[in-house]
Coordinates of C-alpha atoms in Angstrom, one line a residue:
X1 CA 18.0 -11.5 -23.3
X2 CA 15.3 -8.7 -23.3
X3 CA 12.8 -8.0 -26.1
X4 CA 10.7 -5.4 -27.0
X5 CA 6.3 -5.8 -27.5
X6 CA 4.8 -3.1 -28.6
X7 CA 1.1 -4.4 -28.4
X8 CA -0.7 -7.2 -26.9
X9 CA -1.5 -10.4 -28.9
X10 CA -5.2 -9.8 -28.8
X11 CA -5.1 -5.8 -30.5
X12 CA -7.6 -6.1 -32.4
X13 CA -9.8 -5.8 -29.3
X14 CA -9.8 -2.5 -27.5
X15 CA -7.9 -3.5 -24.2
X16 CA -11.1 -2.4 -22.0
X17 CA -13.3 -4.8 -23.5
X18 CA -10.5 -7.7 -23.0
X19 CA -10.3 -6.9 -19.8
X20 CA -13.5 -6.6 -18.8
X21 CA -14.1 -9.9 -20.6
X22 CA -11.3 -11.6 -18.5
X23 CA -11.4 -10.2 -15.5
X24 CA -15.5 -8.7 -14.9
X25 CA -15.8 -6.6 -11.6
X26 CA -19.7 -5.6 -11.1
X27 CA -19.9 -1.9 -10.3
X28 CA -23.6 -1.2 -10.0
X29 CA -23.6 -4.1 -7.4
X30 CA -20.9 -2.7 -5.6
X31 CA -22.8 0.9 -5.4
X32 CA -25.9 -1.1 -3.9
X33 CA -24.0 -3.5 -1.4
X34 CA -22.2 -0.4 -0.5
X35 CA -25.2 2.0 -0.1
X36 CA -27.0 -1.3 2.0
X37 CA -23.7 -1.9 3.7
X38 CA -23.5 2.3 4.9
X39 CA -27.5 2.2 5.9
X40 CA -27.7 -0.8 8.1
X41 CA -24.1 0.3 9.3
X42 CA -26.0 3.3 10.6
X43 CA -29.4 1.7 11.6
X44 CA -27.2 -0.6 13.9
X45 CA -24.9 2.0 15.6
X46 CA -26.4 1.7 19.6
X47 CA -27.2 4.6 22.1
X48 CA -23.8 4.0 23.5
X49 CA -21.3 3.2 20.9
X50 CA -18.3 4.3 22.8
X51 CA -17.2 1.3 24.5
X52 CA -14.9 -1.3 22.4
X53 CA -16.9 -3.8 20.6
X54 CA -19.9 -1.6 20.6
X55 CA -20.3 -0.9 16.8
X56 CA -19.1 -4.8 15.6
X57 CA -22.6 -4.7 14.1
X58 CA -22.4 -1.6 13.0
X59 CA -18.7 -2.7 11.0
X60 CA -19.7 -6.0 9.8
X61 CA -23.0 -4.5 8.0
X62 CA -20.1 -2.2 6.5
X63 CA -18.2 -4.8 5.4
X64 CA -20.8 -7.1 4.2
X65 CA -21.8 -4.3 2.0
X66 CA -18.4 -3.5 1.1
X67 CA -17.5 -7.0 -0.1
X68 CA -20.4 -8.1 -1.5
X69 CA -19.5 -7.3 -5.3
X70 CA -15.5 -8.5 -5.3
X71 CA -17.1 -11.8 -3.4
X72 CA -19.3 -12.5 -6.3
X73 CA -17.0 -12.2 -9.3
X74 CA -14.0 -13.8 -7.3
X75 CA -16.6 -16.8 -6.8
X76 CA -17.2 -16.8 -10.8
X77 CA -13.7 -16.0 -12.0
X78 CA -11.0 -16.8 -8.9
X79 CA -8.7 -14.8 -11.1
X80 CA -10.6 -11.3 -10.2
X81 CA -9.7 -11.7 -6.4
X82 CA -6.5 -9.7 -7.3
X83 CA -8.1 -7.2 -9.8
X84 CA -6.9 -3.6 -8.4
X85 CA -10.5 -2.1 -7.8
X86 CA -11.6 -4.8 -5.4
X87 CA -8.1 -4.8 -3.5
X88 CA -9.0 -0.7 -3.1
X89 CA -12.3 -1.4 -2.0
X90 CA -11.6 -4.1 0.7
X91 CA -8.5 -1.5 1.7
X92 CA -11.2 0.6 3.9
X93 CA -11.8 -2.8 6.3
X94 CA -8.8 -3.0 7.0
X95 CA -7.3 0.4 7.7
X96 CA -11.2 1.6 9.1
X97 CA -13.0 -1.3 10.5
X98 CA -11.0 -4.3 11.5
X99 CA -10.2 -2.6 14.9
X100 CA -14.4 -2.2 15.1
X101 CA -14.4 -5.8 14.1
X102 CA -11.7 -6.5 17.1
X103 CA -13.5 -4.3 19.7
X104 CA -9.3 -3.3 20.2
X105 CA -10.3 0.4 21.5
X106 CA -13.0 2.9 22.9
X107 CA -14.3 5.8 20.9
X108 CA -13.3 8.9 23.5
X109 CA -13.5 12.2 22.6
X110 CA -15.8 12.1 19.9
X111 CA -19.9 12.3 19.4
X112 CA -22.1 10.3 17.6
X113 CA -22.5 12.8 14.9
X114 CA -19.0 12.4 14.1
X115 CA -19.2 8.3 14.2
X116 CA -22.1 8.2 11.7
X117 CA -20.5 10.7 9.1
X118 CA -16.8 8.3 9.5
X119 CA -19.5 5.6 8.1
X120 CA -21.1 7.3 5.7
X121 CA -17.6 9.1 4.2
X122 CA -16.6 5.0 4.1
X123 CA -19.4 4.4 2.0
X124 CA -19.0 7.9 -0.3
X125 CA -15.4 7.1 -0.9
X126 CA -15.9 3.2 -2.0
X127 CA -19.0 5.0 -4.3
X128 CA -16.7 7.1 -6.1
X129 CA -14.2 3.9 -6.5
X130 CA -17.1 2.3 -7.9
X131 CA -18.4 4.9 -10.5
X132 CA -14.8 5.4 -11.8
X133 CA -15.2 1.4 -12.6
X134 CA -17.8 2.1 -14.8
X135 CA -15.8 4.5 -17.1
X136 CA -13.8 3.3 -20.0
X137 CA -10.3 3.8 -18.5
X138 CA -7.2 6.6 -18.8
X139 CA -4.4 5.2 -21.3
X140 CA -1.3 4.5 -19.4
X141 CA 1.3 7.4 -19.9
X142 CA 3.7 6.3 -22.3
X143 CA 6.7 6.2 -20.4
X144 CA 5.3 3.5 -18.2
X145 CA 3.1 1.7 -20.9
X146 CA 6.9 1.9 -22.2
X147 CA 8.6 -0.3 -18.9
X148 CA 5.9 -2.7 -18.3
X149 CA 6.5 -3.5 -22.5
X150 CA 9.8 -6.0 -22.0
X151 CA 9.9 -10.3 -21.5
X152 CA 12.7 -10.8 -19.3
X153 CA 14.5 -13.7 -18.8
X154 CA 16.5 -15.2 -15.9
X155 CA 19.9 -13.7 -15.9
X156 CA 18.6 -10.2 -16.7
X157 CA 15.8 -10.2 -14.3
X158 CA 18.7 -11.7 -11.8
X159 CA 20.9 -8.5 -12.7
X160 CA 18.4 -6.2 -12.0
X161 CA 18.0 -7.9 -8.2
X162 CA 21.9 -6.8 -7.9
X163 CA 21.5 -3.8 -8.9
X164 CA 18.4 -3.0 -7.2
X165 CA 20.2 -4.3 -3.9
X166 CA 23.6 -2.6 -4.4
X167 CA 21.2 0.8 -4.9
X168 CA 18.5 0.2 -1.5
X169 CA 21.5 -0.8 1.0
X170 CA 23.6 2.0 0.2
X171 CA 22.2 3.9 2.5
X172 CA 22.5 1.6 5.6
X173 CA 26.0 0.8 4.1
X174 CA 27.1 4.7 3.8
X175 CA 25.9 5.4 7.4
X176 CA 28.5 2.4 8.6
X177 CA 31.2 3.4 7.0
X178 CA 30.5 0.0 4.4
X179 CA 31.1 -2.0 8.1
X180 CA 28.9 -5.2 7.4
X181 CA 29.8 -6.3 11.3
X182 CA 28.4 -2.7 12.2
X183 CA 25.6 -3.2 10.2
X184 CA 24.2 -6.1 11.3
X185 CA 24.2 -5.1 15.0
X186 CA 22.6 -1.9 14.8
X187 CA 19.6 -4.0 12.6
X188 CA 19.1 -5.7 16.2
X189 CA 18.6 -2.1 18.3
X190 CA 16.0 0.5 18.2
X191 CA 15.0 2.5 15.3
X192 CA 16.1 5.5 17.2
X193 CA 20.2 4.8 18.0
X194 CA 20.9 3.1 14.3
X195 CA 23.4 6.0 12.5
X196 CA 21.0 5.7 9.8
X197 CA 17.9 7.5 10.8
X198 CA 17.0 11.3 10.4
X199 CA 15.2 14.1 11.9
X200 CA 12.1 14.6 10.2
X201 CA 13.4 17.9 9.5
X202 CA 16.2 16.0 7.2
X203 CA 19.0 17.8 5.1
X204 CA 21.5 16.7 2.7
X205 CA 21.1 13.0 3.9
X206 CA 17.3 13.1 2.3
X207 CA 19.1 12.2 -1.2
X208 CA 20.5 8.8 1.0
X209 CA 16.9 8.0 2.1
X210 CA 15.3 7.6 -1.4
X211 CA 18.1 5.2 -2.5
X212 CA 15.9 2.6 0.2
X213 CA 13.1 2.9 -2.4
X214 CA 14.6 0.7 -4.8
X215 CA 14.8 -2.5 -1.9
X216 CA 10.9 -2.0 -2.5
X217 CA 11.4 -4.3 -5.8
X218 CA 13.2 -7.1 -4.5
X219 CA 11.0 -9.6 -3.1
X220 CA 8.6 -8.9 -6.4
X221 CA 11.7 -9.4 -8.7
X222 CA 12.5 -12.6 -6.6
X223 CA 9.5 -14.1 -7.4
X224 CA 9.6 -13.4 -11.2
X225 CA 13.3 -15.2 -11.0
X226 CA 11.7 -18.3 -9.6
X227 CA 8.8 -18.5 -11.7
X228 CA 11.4 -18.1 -14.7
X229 CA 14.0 -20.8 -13.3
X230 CA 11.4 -23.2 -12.5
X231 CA 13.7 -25.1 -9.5
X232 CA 16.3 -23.7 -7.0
X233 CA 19.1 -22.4 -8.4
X234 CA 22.1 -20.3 -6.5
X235 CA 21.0 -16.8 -8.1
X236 CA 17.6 -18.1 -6.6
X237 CA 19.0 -18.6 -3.1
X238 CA 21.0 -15.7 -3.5
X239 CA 18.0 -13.5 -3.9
X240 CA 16.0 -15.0 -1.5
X241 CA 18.7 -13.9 0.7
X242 CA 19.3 -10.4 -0.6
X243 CA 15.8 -10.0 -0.5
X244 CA 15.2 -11.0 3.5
X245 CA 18.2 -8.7 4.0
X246 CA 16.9 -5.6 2.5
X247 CA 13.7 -6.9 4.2
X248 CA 15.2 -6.4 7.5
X249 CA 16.8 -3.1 7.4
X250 CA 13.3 -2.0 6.1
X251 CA 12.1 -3.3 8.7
X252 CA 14.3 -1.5 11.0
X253 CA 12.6 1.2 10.2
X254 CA 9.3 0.6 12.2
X255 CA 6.9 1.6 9.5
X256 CA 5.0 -1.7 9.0
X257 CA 3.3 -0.7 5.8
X258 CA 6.5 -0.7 3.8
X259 CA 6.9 -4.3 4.8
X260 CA 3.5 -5.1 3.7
X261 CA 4.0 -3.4 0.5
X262 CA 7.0 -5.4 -1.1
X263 CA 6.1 -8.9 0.1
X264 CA 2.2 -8.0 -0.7
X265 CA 3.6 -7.0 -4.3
X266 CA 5.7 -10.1 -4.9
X267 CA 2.4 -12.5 -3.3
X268 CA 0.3 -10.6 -5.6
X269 CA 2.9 -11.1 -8.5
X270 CA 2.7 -14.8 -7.9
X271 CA -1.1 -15.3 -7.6
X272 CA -1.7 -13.5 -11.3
X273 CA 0.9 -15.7 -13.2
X274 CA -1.1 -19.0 -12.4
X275 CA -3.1 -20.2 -15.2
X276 CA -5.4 -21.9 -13.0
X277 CA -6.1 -20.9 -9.6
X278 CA -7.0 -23.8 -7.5
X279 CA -8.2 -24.0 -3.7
X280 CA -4.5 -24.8 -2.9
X281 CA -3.6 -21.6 -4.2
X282 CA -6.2 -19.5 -2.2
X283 CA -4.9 -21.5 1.3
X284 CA -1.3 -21.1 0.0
X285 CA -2.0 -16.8 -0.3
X286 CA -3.8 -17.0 3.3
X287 CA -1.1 -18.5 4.9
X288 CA 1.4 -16.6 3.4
X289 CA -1.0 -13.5 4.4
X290 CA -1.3 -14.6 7.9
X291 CA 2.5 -14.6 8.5
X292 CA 3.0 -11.5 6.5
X293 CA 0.8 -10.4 9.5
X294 CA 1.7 -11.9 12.2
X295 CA 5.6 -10.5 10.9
X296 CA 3.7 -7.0 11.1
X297 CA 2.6 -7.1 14.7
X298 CA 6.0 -8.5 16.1
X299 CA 7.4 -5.3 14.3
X300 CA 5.0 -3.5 16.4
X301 CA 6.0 -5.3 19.6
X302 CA 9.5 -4.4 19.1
X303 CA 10.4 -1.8 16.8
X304 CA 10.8 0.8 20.1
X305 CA 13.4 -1.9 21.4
X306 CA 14.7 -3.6 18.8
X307 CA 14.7 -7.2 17.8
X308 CA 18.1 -7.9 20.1
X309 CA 15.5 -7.9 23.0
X310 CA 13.6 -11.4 21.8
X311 CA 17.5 -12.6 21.9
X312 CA 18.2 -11.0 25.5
X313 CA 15.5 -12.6 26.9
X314 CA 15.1 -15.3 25.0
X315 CA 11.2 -15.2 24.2
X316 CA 8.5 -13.1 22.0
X317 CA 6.9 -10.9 24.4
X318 CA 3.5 -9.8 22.8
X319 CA 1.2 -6.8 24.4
X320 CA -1.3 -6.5 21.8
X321 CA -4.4 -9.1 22.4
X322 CA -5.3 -8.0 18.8
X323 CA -4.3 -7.2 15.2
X324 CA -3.2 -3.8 15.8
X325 CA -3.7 -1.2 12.9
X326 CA -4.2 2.4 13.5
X327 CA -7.0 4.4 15.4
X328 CA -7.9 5.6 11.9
X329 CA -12.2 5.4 12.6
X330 CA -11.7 7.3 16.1
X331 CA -9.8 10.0 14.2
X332 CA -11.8 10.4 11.0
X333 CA -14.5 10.4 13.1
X334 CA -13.2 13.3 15.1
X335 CA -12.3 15.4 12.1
X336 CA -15.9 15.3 11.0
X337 CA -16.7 16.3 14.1
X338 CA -13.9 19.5 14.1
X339 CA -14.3 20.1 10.6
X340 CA -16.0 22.5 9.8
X341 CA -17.4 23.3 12.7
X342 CA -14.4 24.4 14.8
X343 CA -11.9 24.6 12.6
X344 CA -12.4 25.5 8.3
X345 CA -11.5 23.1 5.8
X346 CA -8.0 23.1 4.5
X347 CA -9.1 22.9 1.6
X348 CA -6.1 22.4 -1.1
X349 CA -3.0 22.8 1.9
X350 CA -3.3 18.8 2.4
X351 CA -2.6 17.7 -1.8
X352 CA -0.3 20.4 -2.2
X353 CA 1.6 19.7 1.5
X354 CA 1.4 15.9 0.6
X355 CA 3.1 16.7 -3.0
X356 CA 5.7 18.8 -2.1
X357 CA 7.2 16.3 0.9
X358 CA 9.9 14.7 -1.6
X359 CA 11.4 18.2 -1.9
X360 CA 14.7 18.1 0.4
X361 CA 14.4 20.9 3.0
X362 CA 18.2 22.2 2.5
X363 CA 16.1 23.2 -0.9
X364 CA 12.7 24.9 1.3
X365 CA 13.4 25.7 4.4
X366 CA 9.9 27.3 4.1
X367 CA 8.6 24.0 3.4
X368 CA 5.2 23.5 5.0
X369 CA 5.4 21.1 8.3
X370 CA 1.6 20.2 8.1
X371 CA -1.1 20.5 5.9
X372 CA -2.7 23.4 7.8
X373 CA -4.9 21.1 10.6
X374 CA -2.7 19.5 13.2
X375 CA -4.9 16.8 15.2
X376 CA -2.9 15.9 17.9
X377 CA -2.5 19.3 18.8
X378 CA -6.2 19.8 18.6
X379 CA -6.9 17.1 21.0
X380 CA -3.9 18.2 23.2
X381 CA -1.8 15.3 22.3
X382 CA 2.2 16.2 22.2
X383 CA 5.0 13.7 20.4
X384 CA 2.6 11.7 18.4
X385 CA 1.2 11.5 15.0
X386 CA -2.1 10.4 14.2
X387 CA -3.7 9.0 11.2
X388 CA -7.4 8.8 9.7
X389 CA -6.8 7.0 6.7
X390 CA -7.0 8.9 3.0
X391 CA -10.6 9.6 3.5
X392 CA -10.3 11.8 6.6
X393 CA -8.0 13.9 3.9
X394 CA -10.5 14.2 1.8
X395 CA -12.7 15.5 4.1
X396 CA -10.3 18.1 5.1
X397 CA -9.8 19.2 1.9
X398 CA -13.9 20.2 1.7
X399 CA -16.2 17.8 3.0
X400 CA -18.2 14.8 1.8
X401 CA -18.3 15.8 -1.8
X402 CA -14.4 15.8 -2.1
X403 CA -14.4 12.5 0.1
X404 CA -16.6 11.4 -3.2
X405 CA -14.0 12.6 -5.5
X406 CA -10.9 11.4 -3.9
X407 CA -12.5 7.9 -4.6
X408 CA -13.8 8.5 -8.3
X409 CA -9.6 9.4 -8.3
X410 CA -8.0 6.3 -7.2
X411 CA -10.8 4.4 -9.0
X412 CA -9.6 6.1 -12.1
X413 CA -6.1 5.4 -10.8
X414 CA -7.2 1.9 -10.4
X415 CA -9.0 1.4 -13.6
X416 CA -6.4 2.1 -15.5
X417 CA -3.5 0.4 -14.2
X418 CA -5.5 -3.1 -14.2
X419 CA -4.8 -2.9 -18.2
X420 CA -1.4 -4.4 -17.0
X421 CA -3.3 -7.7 -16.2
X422 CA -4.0 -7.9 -19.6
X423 CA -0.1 -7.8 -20.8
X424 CA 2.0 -10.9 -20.7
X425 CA 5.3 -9.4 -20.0
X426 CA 7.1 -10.0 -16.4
X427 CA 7.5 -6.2 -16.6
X428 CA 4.0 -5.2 -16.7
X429 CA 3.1 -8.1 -13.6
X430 CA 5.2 -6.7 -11.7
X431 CA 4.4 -2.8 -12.0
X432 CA 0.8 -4.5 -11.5
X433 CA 1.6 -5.9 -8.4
X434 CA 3.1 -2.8 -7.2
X435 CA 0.4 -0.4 -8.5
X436 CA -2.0 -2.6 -6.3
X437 CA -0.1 -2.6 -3.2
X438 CA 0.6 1.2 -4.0
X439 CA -3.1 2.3 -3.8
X440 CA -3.6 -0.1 -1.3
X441 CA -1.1 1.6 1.1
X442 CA -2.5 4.8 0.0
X443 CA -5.7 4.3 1.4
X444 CA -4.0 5.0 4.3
X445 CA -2.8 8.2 3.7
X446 CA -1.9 10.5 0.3
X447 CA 2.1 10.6 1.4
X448 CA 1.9 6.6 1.5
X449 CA 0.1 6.5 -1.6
X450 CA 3.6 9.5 -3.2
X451 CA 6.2 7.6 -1.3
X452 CA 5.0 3.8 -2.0
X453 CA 4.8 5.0 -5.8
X454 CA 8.8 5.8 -5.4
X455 CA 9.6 2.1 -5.9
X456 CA 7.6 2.2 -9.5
X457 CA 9.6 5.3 -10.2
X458 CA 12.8 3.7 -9.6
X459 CA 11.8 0.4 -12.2
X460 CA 10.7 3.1 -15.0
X461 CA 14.4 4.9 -14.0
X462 CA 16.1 1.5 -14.4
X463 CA 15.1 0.0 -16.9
X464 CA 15.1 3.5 -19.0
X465 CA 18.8 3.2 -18.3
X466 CA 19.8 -0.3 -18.5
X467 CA 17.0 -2.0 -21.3
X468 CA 16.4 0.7 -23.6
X469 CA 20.4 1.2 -24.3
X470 CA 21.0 -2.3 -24.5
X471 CA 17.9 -2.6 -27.2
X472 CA 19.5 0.6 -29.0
X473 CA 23.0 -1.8 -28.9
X474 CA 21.1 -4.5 -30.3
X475 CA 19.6 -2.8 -33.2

């Protein structure tokens, strides 16, 4: 059964002022942890802060700063820890500074000009995150308002995991000829010998590849069937299992952020539907956290090998003494040093080559192949690609002040899909859990931030087709 709600039960308050009443965030103590955070981040940067471990000091006064605010109103309302905007400003200490925290590499190839502008571009784009907080937020566009509006109940939220499944394994199925035998042992080799992977140049088989987006719901959905069961059930086995199983040929894949995404989304799902959050509950999510990562780095470890090699030689072999993430502070760092000095900004080459990457190239051959500043070729580094997190974007695209903007953006972007916590439906929990994870993973980069947003796409495609006939049957 599926119905329809038009409006919350509490209309008669504007939905900004409910949720600011239910869920406070402090925005002008954000702006001054973060500007105290960026200064003594600065003041503690030492004569030689190449070496790893050198600017700890210089990361933990950053992350102080940065934290200060969402620790506060977590500590007076537990059920903030999961509002959007501090998720999105906690997202820079991970992608940026937890390798500075680790000591995991040396700064090489960059000065210390370049090292003090990464910090204060950190500290510009959590600003802008932080003003956008403190404007009333953007109405959601209608069409989505529209799919986060519907209660589900067991059997239709159950349907929708076997429809969701039948549509992201496709692709993996289609490339083995619907073999499950062949299937299952190309999940244990390399990403590079599976007949599922492309060229990055792809053709007609692109259509195949964003049929995988729709996996991206699974674990999420999951949750939402257990929560609505209320004990183990076989649907609720049966998705558990259909969800580790899309889990794995996502997996397969190597790119570790789609992993975090759709078991983030379904943790996060979980966490807001409890009507009390206890200290059990906060263990429960850093545990589950804590093997989400731990998951991660194995998929590091092996994803040029494939998981068949713990089974050849019977033990986890693990060369990483630390929680690898990416290099992103030694490369924003660089590009401030490049940009503008060597080479111009791009200016807008990086928003409109990060928009039109969905478009097939059979349709473009023209397509752009960068956004008009290659790094690695820059440093004279051939065969790899090399990240620097959303901000160093931003900067390419002109400077500090458009570092500012690009976080006033996804504050706005943030601001306004937090209404959703406010909405009781399953529907709109679990677009909120994946708008979160969405933003979070975009702080990485704007094509993670387009591509993760594919999986809330393909719930407003679904349940346009499937729950708004079957309400125009009803009525």
């Amino acid at each position: 059964m599926v119905n329809y709600i038009v409006q919350n039960p509490n209309s008669k308050i504007p939905d900004h002022i409910l949720l600011s009443q239910k869920y406070r965030i402090y925005p002008i103590l954000g702006l001054m942890g973060t500007f105290l955070g960026t200064i003594l981040a600065l003041i503690s940067i030492p004569n030689n802060p190449y070496p790893a471990g050198a600017l700890f000091s210089s990361a933990l006064m950053m992350s102080i700063g940065l934290a200060i605010a969402p620790m506060v109103a977590i500590f007076r309302n537990p059920q903030t820890a999961l509002r959007i905007e501090h998720i999105l400003i906690l997202a820079p200490i991970y992608w940026l500074l937890l390798d500075l925290l680790q000591g995991t590499y040396n700064l090489v190839e960059v000065n210390v000009l370049g090292i003090e502008g990464a910090f204060v571009a950190i500290g510009l784009f959590v600003s802008g995150i932080w003003i956008a907080s403190l404007s009333r937020p953007w109405k959601l566009p209608r069409f989505l308002a529209k799919s986060t509006s519907y209660v589900l109940d067991a059997p239709i939220i159950f349907r929708f995991i076997l429809v969701f499944f039948s549509l992201g394994i496709f692709k993996y199925a289609y490339a083995c000829n619907f073999n499950p035998t062949r299937m299952i042992y190309y999940l244990g080799t390399n990403r590079w010998t599976a007949p599922w992977g492309r060229g990055q140049l792809g053709g007609w088989d692109a259509f195949l590849d964003h049929l995988s987006y729709f996996g991206y719901l699974l674990p999420t959905l999951t949750i939402l069937l257990i929560l609505k069961s209320q004990k183990l059930t076989a649907k609720v086995i049966m998705a558990i299992a259909l969800s580790l199983f899309m889990a794995a040929f996502l997996a397969h894949g190597g790119g570790r952020r789609i992993i975090g995404v759709i078991f983030g989304a379904a943790l996060i799902c979980w966490f807001i539907q409890l009507k009390q959050i206890k200290i059990k509950h906060f263990l429960i999510g850093i545990i589950c956290t804590a093997i989400l990562l731990a998951f991660l780095q194995l998929m590091l470890e092996y994803r040029g090998v494939g998981f068949q090699k713990i089974i050849q030689t019977g033990e986890v072999q693990l060369t990483h003494e630390h929680l690898h993430v990416d290099d992103n502070f030694l490369r924003l760092a660089q590009i401030i040093d490049i940009v503008p000095r060597y080479h111009p900004y791009v200016y807008e080459k990086q928003v409109f080559y990060v928009l039109v990457r969905p478009i097939p190239r059979v349709f473009w051959q023209g397509k752009p192949t960068n956004p008009g500043f290659d790094l690695p070729s820059i440093l004279g580094k051939k065969g790899v690609s090399l990240s620097s997190s959303v901000i160093g974007e931003w900067y390419l695209s002109g400077g500090f002040l458009i570092v500012f903007f690009g976080g006033w953006l996804y504050g706005r972007l943030a601001n306004c899909a937090s209404l959703l916590l406010i909405q009781d439906t399953q529907s709109a929990k679990l677009v909120y859990s994946l708008s979160t994870m969405t933003l979070f993973a975009g702080s990485r980069s704007m094509q993670d931030l387009i591509l993760m947003s594919y999986a809330i796409l393909a719930w407003i495609f679904i349940t346009e087709l499937v729950l708004s006939r079957q309400r125009s049957k009803s009525v």
